[in-house]
Amino acid sequence: VQLQASGGGLVQVGGSLKLSCAASGRTFSRYTMGWFRQTPGTGRIFVASIDGSGASTFYSDSVKGRFSITRDGAKNTMYLQMNSLRPEDTALYYCAADRAPYDGYWYPQYWGQGTQVTVSS
């Protein structure tokens, strides 16, 4: 599986951005997909995940209620709608995929390149 993330940029506090992650392959629906983020000096931190059917989603407490993860099987693409952005949301965002479901200890096998999100105050 190859993943291509896009949609990052510079936004003001309280603004919105929508990230996209395009996946290659014909077995898109078999993969749990998700987003992680990373700031300088830290590891990648889980943000959100969505199962293959799109029915089950999980969010970190820091983004719950502000971010929404979805996927479009026809386009082999996953999205992260980010609203009410805060300066602490500034990070390099990575999309990821794995056949295993999210269970709180999810370490995806496949990663896309990062897309930078910067929230200015």
Short mmCIF file of N, CA, C and O in Angstrom, two decimals:
data_model
loop_
_atom_site.label_atom_id
_atom_site.label_comp_id
_atom_site.label_asym_id
_atom_site.label_seq_id
_atom_site.Cartn_x
_atom_site.Cartn_y
_atom_site.Cartn_z
N VAL A 1 0.85 -1.19 0.00
CA VAL A 1 0.00 0.00 0.00
C VAL A 1 0.88 1.24 0.00
O VAL A 1 1.81 1.35 0.79
N GLN A 2 0.61 2.13 -0.91
CA GLN A 2 1.31 3.42 -0.95
C GLN A 2 0.33 4.52 -0.61
O GLN A 2 -0.81 4.52 -1.10
N LEU A 3 0.78 5.44 0.24
CA LEU A 3 -0.09 6.51 0.73
C LEU A 3 0.50 7.86 0.38
O LEU A 3 1.71 8.07 0.49
N GLN A 4 -0.37 8.78 -0.01
CA GLN A 4 0.05 10.12 -0.39
C GLN A 4 -0.83 11.13 0.35
O GLN A 4 -2.02 11.24 0.06
N ALA A 5 -0.22 11.83 1.31
CA ALA A 5 -0.96 12.81 2.09
C ALA A 5 -0.85 14.20 1.46
O ALA A 5 0.17 14.53 0.85
N SER A 6 -1.90 14.98 1.64
CA SER A 6 -1.90 16.35 1.12
C SER A 6 -2.90 17.18 1.90
O SER A 6 -3.69 16.65 2.69
N GLY A 7 -2.86 18.49 1.68
CA GLY A 7 -3.86 19.37 2.26
C GLY A 7 -3.38 20.24 3.41
O GLY A 7 -4.13 21.07 3.92
N GLY A 8 -2.14 20.05 3.83
CA GLY A 8 -1.63 20.87 4.92
C GLY A 8 -1.45 22.32 4.49
O GLY A 8 -1.55 22.66 3.31
N GLY A 9 -1.19 23.17 5.47
CA GLY A 9 -0.99 24.58 5.16
C GLY A 9 -0.96 25.42 6.41
O GLY A 9 -0.88 24.91 7.53
N LEU A 10 -1.03 26.72 6.20
CA LEU A 10 -1.02 27.70 7.29
C LEU A 10 -2.43 28.22 7.50
O LEU A 10 -3.10 28.63 6.54
N VAL A 11 -2.89 28.20 8.74
CA VAL A 11 -4.24 28.64 9.05
C VAL A 11 -4.22 29.38 10.39
O VAL A 11 -3.37 29.11 11.23
N GLN A 12 -5.16 30.29 10.55
CA GLN A 12 -5.23 31.03 11.81
C GLN A 12 -5.97 30.23 12.86
O GLN A 12 -6.74 29.31 12.55
N VAL A 13 -5.75 30.59 14.10
CA VAL A 13 -6.46 29.95 15.21
C VAL A 13 -7.97 30.03 14.97
O VAL A 13 -8.50 31.07 14.58
N GLY A 14 -8.61 28.90 15.20
CA GLY A 14 -10.05 28.82 14.99
C GLY A 14 -10.45 28.43 13.58
O GLY A 14 -11.64 28.17 13.33
N GLY A 15 -9.49 28.37 12.70
CA GLY A 15 -9.78 28.03 11.31
C GLY A 15 -9.89 26.54 11.08
O GLY A 15 -9.84 25.73 12.02
N SER A 16 -10.04 26.18 9.81
CA SER A 16 -10.24 24.78 9.42
C SER A 16 -9.31 24.39 8.29
O SER A 16 -8.91 25.24 7.48
N LEU A 17 -8.99 23.12 8.25
CA LEU A 17 -8.24 22.52 7.14
C LEU A 17 -8.76 21.10 6.94
O LEU A 17 -9.24 20.48 7.90
N LYS A 18 -8.64 20.62 5.71
CA LYS A 18 -9.02 19.24 5.42
C LYS A 18 -7.84 18.54 4.78
O LYS A 18 -7.39 18.92 3.69
N LEU A 19 -7.34 17.52 5.45
CA LEU A 19 -6.25 16.72 4.92
C LEU A 19 -6.82 15.54 4.13
O LEU A 19 -7.89 15.02 4.46
N SER A 20 -6.07 15.14 3.12
CA SER A 20 -6.45 13.98 2.32
C SER A 20 -5.30 12.99 2.30
O SER A 20 -4.13 13.37 2.40
N CYS A 21 -5.65 11.73 2.16
CA CYS A 21 -4.64 10.66 2.03
C CYS A 21 -5.12 9.71 0.96
O CYS A 21 -6.08 8.96 1.17
N ALA A 22 -4.46 9.72 -0.18
CA ALA A 22 -4.81 8.85 -1.29
C ALA A 22 -4.01 7.56 -1.19
O ALA A 22 -2.80 7.59 -0.99
N ALA A 23 -4.71 6.43 -1.32
CA ALA A 23 -4.07 5.13 -1.20
C ALA A 23 -4.07 4.41 -2.53
O ALA A 23 -5.03 4.49 -3.31
N SER A 24 -3.00 3.68 -2.79
CA SER A 24 -2.93 2.87 -3.99
C SER A 24 -3.48 1.49 -3.69
O SER A 24 -3.70 1.12 -2.54
N GLY A 25 -3.70 0.71 -4.71
CA GLY A 25 -4.12 -0.67 -4.49
C GLY A 25 -5.62 -0.85 -4.58
O GLY A 25 -6.40 0.10 -4.50
N ARG A 26 -6.02 -2.11 -4.73
CA ARG A 26 -7.43 -2.42 -4.91
C ARG A 26 -8.07 -3.02 -3.67
O ARG A 26 -9.21 -3.48 -3.73
N THR A 27 -7.35 -3.03 -2.54
CA THR A 27 -7.88 -3.62 -1.31
C THR A 27 -8.02 -2.57 -0.23
O THR A 27 -7.84 -2.85 0.95
N PHE A 28 -8.36 -1.37 -0.63
CA PHE A 28 -8.46 -0.24 0.29
C PHE A 28 -9.38 -0.54 1.46
O PHE A 28 -9.09 -0.21 2.60
N SER A 29 -10.48 -1.21 1.20
CA SER A 29 -11.47 -1.45 2.25
C SER A 29 -11.00 -2.44 3.30
O SER A 29 -11.63 -2.59 4.35
N ARG A 30 -9.91 -3.14 3.06
CA ARG A 30 -9.42 -4.12 4.02
C ARG A 30 -8.51 -3.49 5.07
O ARG A 30 -8.09 -4.16 6.01
N TYR A 31 -8.20 -2.21 4.89
CA TYR A 31 -7.23 -1.57 5.76
C TYR A 31 -7.88 -0.58 6.72
O TYR A 31 -8.72 0.23 6.32
N THR A 32 -7.46 -0.67 7.97
CA THR A 32 -7.72 0.41 8.90
C THR A 32 -6.76 1.54 8.55
O THR A 32 -5.59 1.30 8.26
N MET A 33 -7.28 2.75 8.56
CA MET A 33 -6.45 3.89 8.21
C MET A 33 -6.50 4.92 9.33
O MET A 33 -7.45 4.95 10.12
N GLY A 34 -5.47 5.74 9.36
CA GLY A 34 -5.45 6.72 10.44
C GLY A 34 -4.47 7.85 10.20
O GLY A 34 -3.77 7.88 9.19
N TRP A 35 -4.47 8.77 11.15
CA TRP A 35 -3.59 9.92 11.12
C TRP A 35 -2.79 9.99 12.42
O TRP A 35 -3.32 9.73 13.51
N PHE A 36 -1.54 10.35 12.27
CA PHE A 36 -0.66 10.63 13.39
C PHE A 36 -0.07 12.02 13.16
O PHE A 36 -0.10 12.53 12.05
N ARG A 37 0.47 12.61 14.20
CA ARG A 37 1.16 13.88 14.04
C ARG A 37 2.42 13.90 14.87
O ARG A 37 2.54 13.20 15.87
N GLN A 38 3.35 14.73 14.42
CA GLN A 38 4.67 14.78 15.05
C GLN A 38 5.17 16.20 15.07
O GLN A 38 5.08 16.92 14.08
N THR A 39 5.72 16.60 16.22
CA THR A 39 6.38 17.89 16.35
C THR A 39 7.86 17.63 16.59
O THR A 39 8.25 16.53 16.99
N PRO A 40 8.70 18.63 16.36
CA PRO A 40 10.15 18.44 16.53
C PRO A 40 10.50 17.92 17.93
O PRO A 40 10.02 18.44 18.94
N GLY A 41 11.28 16.87 17.96
CA GLY A 41 11.72 16.33 19.23
C GLY A 41 10.78 15.33 19.86
O GLY A 41 11.06 14.82 20.96
N THR A 42 9.67 15.04 19.19
CA THR A 42 8.73 14.07 19.74
C THR A 42 8.49 12.95 18.74
O THR A 42 8.82 13.05 17.57
N GLY A 43 7.89 11.87 19.23
CA GLY A 43 7.51 10.79 18.34
C GLY A 43 6.17 11.07 17.70
O GLY A 43 5.53 12.08 17.98
N ARG A 44 5.76 10.18 16.83
CA ARG A 44 4.46 10.32 16.18
C ARG A 44 3.35 9.94 17.15
O ARG A 44 3.40 8.89 17.77
N ILE A 45 2.37 10.80 17.24
CA ILE A 45 1.29 10.63 18.20
C ILE A 45 -0.01 10.37 17.45
O ILE A 45 -0.32 11.05 16.47
N PHE A 46 -0.76 9.39 17.91
CA PHE A 46 -2.02 9.02 17.29
C PHE A 46 -3.01 10.19 17.35
O PHE A 46 -3.16 10.84 18.38
N VAL A 47 -3.72 10.40 16.23
CA VAL A 47 -4.74 11.42 16.15
C VAL A 47 -6.12 10.80 15.96
O VAL A 47 -7.05 11.09 16.72
N ALA A 48 -6.25 9.96 14.96
CA ALA A 48 -7.56 9.38 14.66
C ALA A 48 -7.39 8.16 13.77
O ALA A 48 -6.39 8.03 13.07
N SER A 49 -8.38 7.26 13.81
CA SER A 49 -8.39 6.10 12.93
C SER A 49 -9.80 5.79 12.48
O SER A 49 -10.78 6.20 13.12
N ILE A 50 -9.88 5.03 11.39
CA ILE A 50 -11.17 4.63 10.84
C ILE A 50 -11.02 3.23 10.27
O ILE A 50 -10.02 2.92 9.61
N ASP A 51 -12.00 2.37 10.52
CA ASP A 51 -11.89 0.99 10.05
C ASP A 51 -12.23 0.90 8.57
O ASP A 51 -12.60 1.89 7.94
N GLY A 52 -12.08 -0.29 8.02
CA GLY A 52 -12.24 -0.47 6.59
C GLY A 52 -13.62 -0.11 6.07
O GLY A 52 -13.76 0.35 4.93
N SER A 53 -14.63 -0.31 6.89
CA SER A 53 -15.99 -0.01 6.47
C SER A 53 -16.36 1.45 6.68
O SER A 53 -17.37 1.92 6.17
N GLY A 54 -15.56 2.13 7.48
CA GLY A 54 -15.88 3.51 7.82
C GLY A 54 -16.83 3.65 8.99
O GLY A 54 -17.19 4.76 9.37
N ALA A 55 -17.23 2.54 9.57
CA ALA A 55 -18.24 2.57 10.62
C ALA A 55 -17.66 2.85 12.00
O ALA A 55 -18.37 3.32 12.90
N SER A 56 -16.41 2.53 12.19
CA SER A 56 -15.79 2.65 13.51
C SER A 56 -14.64 3.65 13.46
O SER A 56 -13.72 3.49 12.66
N THR A 57 -14.73 4.65 14.31
CA THR A 57 -13.69 5.67 14.36
C THR A 57 -13.21 5.86 15.80
O THR A 57 -13.96 5.62 16.75
N PHE A 58 -11.97 6.28 15.91
CA PHE A 58 -11.39 6.59 17.22
C PHE A 58 -10.62 7.89 17.11
O PHE A 58 -10.05 8.19 16.06
N TYR A 59 -10.61 8.64 18.20
CA TYR A 59 -9.92 9.93 18.23
C TYR A 59 -9.13 10.06 19.52
O TYR A 59 -9.53 9.55 20.57
N SER A 60 -8.02 10.78 19.44
CA SER A 60 -7.33 11.14 20.66
C SER A 60 -8.17 12.18 21.41
O SER A 60 -8.97 12.91 20.80
N ASP A 61 -8.01 12.24 22.69
CA ASP A 61 -8.80 13.17 23.49
C ASP A 61 -8.55 14.62 23.07
O ASP A 61 -9.45 15.46 23.16
N SER A 62 -7.36 14.91 22.59
CA SER A 62 -7.01 16.29 22.26
C SER A 62 -7.73 16.82 21.03
O SER A 62 -7.82 18.03 20.83
N VAL A 63 -8.25 15.93 20.20
CA VAL A 63 -8.92 16.38 18.97
C VAL A 63 -10.39 16.00 18.92
O VAL A 63 -11.12 16.43 18.02
N LYS A 64 -10.83 15.22 19.88
CA LYS A 64 -12.22 14.76 19.89
C LYS A 64 -13.17 15.94 19.90
O LYS A 64 -13.02 16.87 20.67
N GLY A 65 -14.14 15.89 19.01
CA GLY A 65 -15.11 16.97 18.92
C GLY A 65 -14.72 18.08 17.96
O GLY A 65 -15.54 18.92 17.60
N ARG A 66 -13.46 18.10 17.54
CA ARG A 66 -12.98 19.12 16.61
C ARG A 66 -12.58 18.53 15.27
O ARG A 66 -12.73 19.19 14.23
N PHE A 67 -12.06 17.33 15.27
CA PHE A 67 -11.60 16.67 14.05
C PHE A 67 -12.57 15.55 13.69
O PHE A 67 -13.19 14.94 14.56
N SER A 68 -12.65 15.27 12.39
CA SER A 68 -13.52 14.20 11.90
C SER A 68 -12.78 13.42 10.81
O SER A 68 -12.33 14.01 9.83
N ILE A 69 -12.71 12.11 10.99
CA ILE A 69 -12.04 11.25 10.01
C ILE A 69 -13.09 10.51 9.19
O ILE A 69 -14.07 9.98 9.73
N THR A 70 -12.90 10.50 7.89
CA THR A 70 -13.81 9.81 6.98
C THR A 70 -13.00 9.14 5.88
O THR A 70 -11.80 9.38 5.74
N ARG A 71 -13.68 8.31 5.09
CA ARG A 71 -13.00 7.68 3.96
C ARG A 71 -14.00 7.50 2.83
O ARG A 71 -15.21 7.34 3.06
N ASP A 72 -13.48 7.49 1.62
CA ASP A 72 -14.29 7.31 0.41
C ASP A 72 -13.71 6.14 -0.35
O ASP A 72 -12.65 6.24 -0.97
N GLY A 73 -14.41 5.01 -0.32
CA GLY A 73 -13.91 3.81 -0.97
C GLY A 73 -13.81 3.94 -2.47
O GLY A 73 -12.92 3.37 -3.10
N ALA A 74 -14.69 4.69 -3.06
CA ALA A 74 -14.67 4.85 -4.52
C ALA A 74 -13.43 5.61 -4.98
O ALA A 74 -12.96 5.44 -6.10
N LYS A 75 -12.92 6.46 -4.10
CA LYS A 75 -11.74 7.27 -4.45
C LYS A 75 -10.47 6.77 -3.76
O LYS A 75 -9.41 7.36 -3.93
N ASN A 76 -10.58 5.68 -2.97
CA ASN A 76 -9.42 5.18 -2.23
C ASN A 76 -8.74 6.30 -1.44
O ASN A 76 -7.51 6.42 -1.41
N THR A 77 -9.55 7.11 -0.80
CA THR A 77 -9.02 8.28 -0.12
C THR A 77 -9.61 8.41 1.28
O THR A 77 -10.80 8.16 1.49
N MET A 78 -8.76 8.81 2.20
CA MET A 78 -9.17 9.09 3.57
C MET A 78 -9.02 10.58 3.82
O MET A 78 -8.14 11.23 3.22
N TYR A 79 -9.85 11.11 4.70
CA TYR A 79 -9.82 12.54 4.98
C TYR A 79 -9.75 12.80 6.48
O TYR A 79 -10.20 11.99 7.29
N LEU A 80 -9.22 13.96 6.81
CA LEU A 80 -9.26 14.45 8.19
C LEU A 80 -9.71 15.90 8.15
O LEU A 80 -8.95 16.77 7.73
N GLN A 81 -10.95 16.13 8.54
CA GLN A 81 -11.48 17.48 8.63
C GLN A 81 -11.11 18.04 10.00
O GLN A 81 -11.49 17.46 11.02
N MET A 82 -10.38 19.13 9.99
CA MET A 82 -9.90 19.71 11.24
C MET A 82 -10.54 21.09 11.42
O MET A 82 -10.32 21.99 10.60
N ASN A 83 -11.32 21.23 12.47
CA ASN A 83 -12.00 22.49 12.78
C ASN A 83 -11.50 23.04 14.11
O ASN A 83 -10.88 22.32 14.89
N SER A 84 -11.80 24.29 14.33
CA SER A 84 -11.42 24.96 15.59
C SER A 84 -9.95 24.72 15.93
O SER A 84 -9.60 24.35 17.05
N LEU A 85 -9.12 24.95 14.93
CA LEU A 85 -7.69 24.64 15.10
C LEU A 85 -7.03 25.53 16.14
O LEU A 85 -7.38 26.72 16.28
N ARG A 86 -6.08 24.93 16.85
CA ARG A 86 -5.35 25.60 17.92
C ARG A 86 -3.85 25.60 17.61
O ARG A 86 -3.39 24.74 16.85
N PRO A 87 -3.10 26.48 18.22
CA PRO A 87 -1.65 26.47 17.97
C PRO A 87 -1.02 25.12 18.29
O PRO A 87 -0.08 24.69 17.60
N GLU A 88 -1.54 24.43 19.28
CA GLU A 88 -0.97 23.12 19.65
C GLU A 88 -1.28 22.02 18.64
O GLU A 88 -0.76 20.91 18.75
N ASP A 89 -2.10 22.32 17.64
CA ASP A 89 -2.34 21.37 16.56
C ASP A 89 -1.25 21.45 15.50
O ASP A 89 -1.21 20.62 14.57
N THR A 90 -0.38 22.44 15.61
CA THR A 90 0.73 22.58 14.66
C THR A 90 1.63 21.36 14.72
O THR A 90 2.11 20.99 15.79
N ALA A 91 1.82 20.72 13.58
CA ALA A 91 2.60 19.48 13.53
C ALA A 91 2.72 19.01 12.08
O ALA A 91 2.04 19.52 11.19
N LEU A 92 3.56 18.02 11.91
CA LEU A 92 3.63 17.29 10.64
C LEU A 92 2.66 16.12 10.76
O LEU A 92 2.78 15.31 11.68
N TYR A 93 1.69 16.07 9.88
CA TYR A 93 0.65 15.06 9.94
C TYR A 93 0.94 13.94 8.95
O TYR A 93 1.20 14.19 7.77
N TYR A 94 0.89 12.70 9.45
CA TYR A 94 1.14 11.52 8.63
C TYR A 94 -0.12 10.67 8.53
O TYR A 94 -0.81 10.45 9.53
N CYS A 95 -0.38 10.15 7.35
CA CYS A 95 -1.43 9.15 7.25
C CYS A 95 -0.79 7.76 7.27
O CYS A 95 0.39 7.60 6.93
N ALA A 96 -1.56 6.79 7.71
CA ALA A 96 -1.04 5.44 7.91
C ALA A 96 -2.13 4.41 7.66
O ALA A 96 -3.32 4.73 7.73
N ALA A 97 -1.69 3.17 7.42
CA ALA A 97 -2.64 2.10 7.16
C ALA A 97 -2.08 0.78 7.65
O ALA A 97 -0.86 0.57 7.65
N ASP A 98 -3.00 -0.10 8.03
CA ASP A 98 -2.60 -1.44 8.45
C ASP A 98 -3.80 -2.36 8.37
O ASP A 98 -4.95 -1.91 8.51
N ARG A 99 -3.56 -3.64 8.16
CA ARG A 99 -4.66 -4.60 8.14
C ARG A 99 -5.27 -4.79 9.53
O ARG A 99 -6.44 -5.15 9.67
N ALA A 100 -4.46 -4.58 10.56
CA ALA A 100 -4.95 -4.77 11.92
C ALA A 100 -5.87 -3.63 12.33
O ALA A 100 -5.63 -2.48 11.97
N PRO A 101 -6.89 -3.92 13.10
CA PRO A 101 -7.79 -2.86 13.57
C PRO A 101 -7.15 -2.06 14.69
O PRO A 101 -6.22 -2.51 15.34
N TYR A 102 -7.66 -0.86 14.90
CA TYR A 102 -7.19 -0.04 16.00
C TYR A 102 -7.65 -0.66 17.31
O TYR A 102 -8.81 -1.03 17.47
N ASP A 103 -6.70 -0.78 18.25
CA ASP A 103 -7.03 -1.38 19.55
C ASP A 103 -6.39 -0.61 20.68
O ASP A 103 -6.26 -1.13 21.78
N GLY A 104 -5.99 0.61 20.42
CA GLY A 104 -5.33 1.41 21.42
C GLY A 104 -3.83 1.29 21.39
O GLY A 104 -3.13 2.11 21.99
N TYR A 105 -3.34 0.28 20.71
CA TYR A 105 -1.90 0.07 20.58
C TYR A 105 -1.60 -0.21 19.11
O TYR A 105 -1.08 -1.27 18.75
N TRP A 106 -1.96 0.72 18.30
CA TRP A 106 -1.94 0.54 16.85
C TRP A 106 -0.65 1.06 16.29
O TRP A 106 -0.35 2.26 16.42
N TYR A 107 0.13 0.21 15.64
CA TYR A 107 1.39 0.59 15.03
C TYR A 107 1.32 0.21 13.55
O TYR A 107 1.69 -0.90 13.17
N PRO A 108 0.85 1.11 12.71
CA PRO A 108 0.63 0.79 11.30
C PRO A 108 1.90 0.42 10.55
O PRO A 108 2.98 0.92 10.85
N GLN A 109 1.72 -0.44 9.57
CA GLN A 109 2.84 -0.89 8.75
C GLN A 109 3.17 0.10 7.65
O GLN A 109 4.32 0.24 7.25
N TYR A 110 2.14 0.74 7.12
CA TYR A 110 2.32 1.61 5.96
C TYR A 110 2.13 3.07 6.34
O TYR A 110 1.20 3.41 7.07
N TRP A 111 3.03 3.91 5.79
CA TRP A 111 3.01 5.33 6.12
C TRP A 111 3.12 6.17 4.85
O TRP A 111 3.85 5.81 3.93
N GLY A 112 2.43 7.27 4.84
CA GLY A 112 2.62 8.26 3.80
C GLY A 112 3.65 9.28 4.25
O GLY A 112 4.14 9.25 5.38
N GLN A 113 3.98 10.19 3.36
CA GLN A 113 4.87 11.28 3.75
C GLN A 113 4.07 12.29 4.56
O GLN A 113 2.85 12.28 4.54
N GLY A 114 4.69 13.10 5.31
CA GLY A 114 3.97 14.05 6.15
C GLY A 114 3.49 15.27 5.39
O GLY A 114 4.05 15.63 4.34
N THR A 115 2.46 15.89 5.92
CA THR A 115 2.00 17.17 5.40
C THR A 115 1.93 18.14 6.57
O THR A 115 1.35 17.83 7.61
N GLN A 116 2.53 19.31 6.41
CA GLN A 116 2.68 20.25 7.52
C GLN A 116 1.42 21.06 7.74
O GLN A 116 0.87 21.65 6.79
N VAL A 117 1.00 21.12 9.00
CA VAL A 117 -0.09 21.98 9.40
C VAL A 117 0.46 22.98 10.41
O VAL A 117 1.07 22.59 11.41
N THR A 118 0.27 24.25 10.13
CA THR A 118 0.74 25.30 11.02
C THR A 118 -0.43 26.21 11.38
O THR A 118 -1.09 26.76 10.48
N VAL A 119 -0.68 26.34 12.68
CA VAL A 119 -1.77 27.17 13.16
C VAL A 119 -1.17 28.40 13.83
O VAL A 119 -0.44 28.28 14.83
N SER A 120 -1.45 29.56 13.27
CA SER A 120 -0.86 30.79 13.79
C SER A 120 -1.83 31.51 14.72
O SER A 120 -3.04 31.53 14.48
N SER A 121 -1.28 32.09 15.77
CA SER A 121 -2.12 32.81 16.73
C SER A 121 -2.08 34.31 16.47
O SER A 121 -1.37 34.79 15.62
#
